[in-house]
Amino acid sequence: MDLVTAATAAEEKQRDSVVALLPVGSFEQHGDFLPLITDTVVASAIARDISRAYPAMLLPPVTISCSHEHASWRGTVSISSRTLYQIVADVAESLTRSGVEHLVLINGHGGNYVLSNVVQEYTAANGPTMSLYPQSHDWTKARQEAGMETGNHDDMHAGEMESSLLLHVAPHFVRDGNETADWLADDRPHLLTLGMAAYTTSGVIGRPSLGTREKGKAALESFTNSFADHLRVHGI
């Protein structure tokens, strides 16, 4: 599984890309059937396929991020939003010094709210040198093009989308049990303060039983294709 770049400095010099992709995942519970690194696998797979289709430099992933809403489950590890902010800003500044003009954050974890803030603030201070992908409309489009039955809200965590992507990208990571793990909790008004444990005992919110390898493949292709619009909007 080639989700982490093995490029050499000479190869990156030859590529001479002005765009770099930073996958940002997490290390958090995903029920009993998906691994703690699920979001990192998802972000890395999206970034890898984009780097193959467009002239973009692939960076290694940030593997631990802001997973505080999952703190009730053993294995979940978080860093502060301040730390994640600084990591991203430092990476962007380092890339600028080496001639890479634009950093795209490929976010695989919905709880990384701070990434929107760092993009807004960094861009306001330094010009349009950073962006965030995929965004909500990209996830919605990927679901539609993959023929998924669920939406972003009801299939929030370890559901149809993530199960499908893992079944396609890394099926050996998927344990038994996704077929019977559906958990619905559409009303989650106090998620930020009470965490996931207030709305699910299994760690799942979504329909993993609907996940298939074919849907995962189609969703990943959608993310890759939609990136062309992302580049166009940012003038790259």
mmCIF file of C-alpha atoms in Angstrom, residues 93-186:
data_model
loop_
_atom_site.group_PDB
_atom_site.id
_atom_site.type_symbol
_atom_site.label_atom_id
_atom_site.label_comp_id
_atom_site.label_asym_id
_atom_site.label_seq_id
_atom_site.Cartn_x
_atom_site.Cartn_y
_atom_site.Cartn_z
ATOM 1 C CA GLU A 93 6.326 28.439 5.435
ATOM 2 C CA SER A 94 8.896 25.704 4.837
ATOM 3 C CA LEU A 95 7.415 24.915 1.427
ATOM 4 C CA THR A 96 7.492 28.578 0.449
ATOM 5 C CA ARG A 97 11.221 28.729 1.170
ATOM 6 C CA SER A 98 11.786 25.781 -1.174
ATOM 7 C CA GLY A 99 9.747 27.293 -3.998
ATOM 8 C CA VAL A 100 6.373 25.599 -3.561
ATOM 9 C CA GLU A 101 3.744 28.314 -3.804
ATOM 10 C CA HIS A 102 0.496 26.670 -2.688
ATOM 11 C CA LEU A 103 -0.315 24.159 0.057
ATOM 12 C CA VAL A 104 -3.533 22.133 -0.125
ATOM 13 C CA LEU A 105 -4.672 20.525 3.115
ATOM 14 C CA ILE A 106 -6.306 17.184 2.295
ATOM 15 C CA ASN A 107 -8.463 16.697 5.362
ATOM 16 C CA GLY A 108 -9.811 13.263 6.256
ATOM 17 C CA HIS A 109 -11.282 14.100 9.677
ATOM 18 C CA GLY A 110 -14.374 16.241 10.150
ATOM 19 C CA GLY A 111 -13.325 17.260 13.664
ATOM 20 C CA ASN A 112 -10.341 19.251 12.404
ATOM 21 C CA TYR A 113 -12.310 22.497 12.491
ATOM 22 C CA VAL A 114 -9.144 24.516 13.015
ATOM 23 C CA LEU A 115 -7.996 23.774 9.466
ATOM 24 C CA SER A 116 -10.650 26.153 8.136
ATOM 25 C CA ASN A 117 -9.336 28.847 10.467
ATOM 26 C CA VAL A 118 -5.695 28.383 9.547
ATOM 27 C CA VAL A 119 -6.539 28.559 5.829
ATOM 28 C CA GLN A 120 -8.572 31.739 6.281
ATOM 29 C CA GLU A 121 -6.020 33.474 8.481
ATOM 30 C CA TYR A 122 -2.936 32.375 6.566
ATOM 31 C CA THR A 123 -4.484 33.392 3.254
ATOM 32 C CA ALA A 124 -5.591 36.781 4.575
ATOM 33 C CA ALA A 125 -2.064 37.515 5.807
ATOM 34 C CA ASN A 126 -0.023 36.004 2.995
ATOM 35 C CA GLY A 127 -2.242 35.849 -0.082
ATOM 36 C CA PRO A 128 -3.961 32.772 -1.576
ATOM 37 C CA THR A 129 -1.197 30.328 -0.666
ATOM 38 C CA MET A 130 -3.229 27.701 1.187
ATOM 39 C CA SER A 131 -6.534 25.901 0.634
ATOM 40 C CA LEU A 132 -8.626 23.075 2.085
ATOM 41 C CA TYR A 133 -9.887 20.010 0.221
ATOM 42 C CA PRO A 134 -12.271 18.167 0.067
ATOM 43 C CA GLN A 135 -14.975 20.490 1.346
ATOM 44 C CA SER A 136 -18.588 19.611 2.139
ATOM 45 C CA HIS A 137 -19.813 19.929 -1.439
ATOM 46 C CA ASP A 138 -16.974 17.673 -2.634
ATOM 47 C CA TRP A 139 -17.999 14.957 -0.158
ATOM 48 C CA THR A 140 -21.638 15.324 -1.240
ATOM 49 C CA LYS A 141 -20.697 15.039 -4.896
ATOM 50 C CA ALA A 142 -18.552 11.977 -4.224
ATOM 51 C CA ARG A 143 -21.450 10.289 -2.427
ATOM 52 C CA GLN A 144 -23.802 11.013 -5.299
ATOM 53 C CA GLU A 145 -21.397 9.852 -7.990
ATOM 54 C CA ALA A 146 -20.665 6.671 -6.029
ATOM 55 C CA GLY A 147 -24.363 5.867 -5.643
ATOM 56 C CA MET A 148 -24.329 6.064 -1.864
ATOM 57 C CA GLU A 149 -27.621 6.087 -0.005
ATOM 58 C CA THR A 150 -26.526 8.260 2.907
ATOM 59 C CA GLY A 151 -25.596 11.920 3.326
ATOM 60 C CA ASN A 152 -22.776 13.713 5.104
ATOM 61 C CA HIS A 153 -24.811 14.417 8.251
ATOM 62 C CA ASP A 154 -26.458 11.070 8.912
ATOM 63 C CA ASP A 155 -23.387 9.085 7.837
ATOM 64 C CA MET A 156 -21.039 11.012 10.078
ATOM 65 C CA HIS A 157 -18.532 8.453 11.340
ATOM 66 C CA ALA A 158 -17.430 4.929 10.396
ATOM 67 C CA GLY A 159 -20.406 4.675 8.068
ATOM 68 C CA GLU A 160 -21.061 4.010 4.396
ATOM 69 C CA MET A 161 -18.447 6.441 3.056
ATOM 70 C CA GLU A 162 -15.514 5.459 5.252
ATOM 71 C CA SER A 163 -16.285 1.747 5.066
ATOM 72 C CA SER A 164 -16.448 1.945 1.274
ATOM 73 C CA LEU A 165 -13.176 3.846 0.976
ATOM 74 C CA LEU A 166 -11.335 1.424 3.259
ATOM 75 C CA LEU A 167 -12.804 -1.591 1.462
ATOM 76 C CA HIS A 168 -11.374 -0.187 -1.761
ATOM 77 C CA VAL A 169 -8.046 1.228 -0.595
ATOM 78 C CA ALA A 170 -7.065 -1.133 2.229
ATOM 79 C CA PRO A 171 -9.513 -4.046 2.554
ATOM 80 C CA HIS A 172 -7.102 -5.921 4.815
ATOM 81 C CA PHE A 173 -7.671 -3.204 7.447
ATOM 82 C CA VAL A 174 -11.431 -3.856 7.651
ATOM 83 C CA ARG A 175 -12.455 -6.326 10.345
ATOM 84 C CA ASP A 176 -15.675 -8.279 10.473
ATOM 85 C CA GLY A 177 -18.730 -6.502 11.795
ATOM 86 C CA ASN A 178 -19.471 -3.568 9.531
ATOM 87 C CA GLU A 179 -22.478 -5.431 8.115
ATOM 88 C CA THR A 180 -24.320 -5.235 11.461
ATOM 89 C CA ALA A 181 -22.930 -2.007 12.947
ATOM 90 C CA ASP A 182 -25.405 0.616 11.661
ATOM 91 C CA TRP A 183 -26.176 3.286 14.253
ATOM 92 C CA LEU A 184 -28.440 6.275 13.594
ATOM 93 C CA ALA A 185 -28.151 9.494 15.594
ATOM 94 C CA ASP A 186 -29.184 12.361 13.339
#
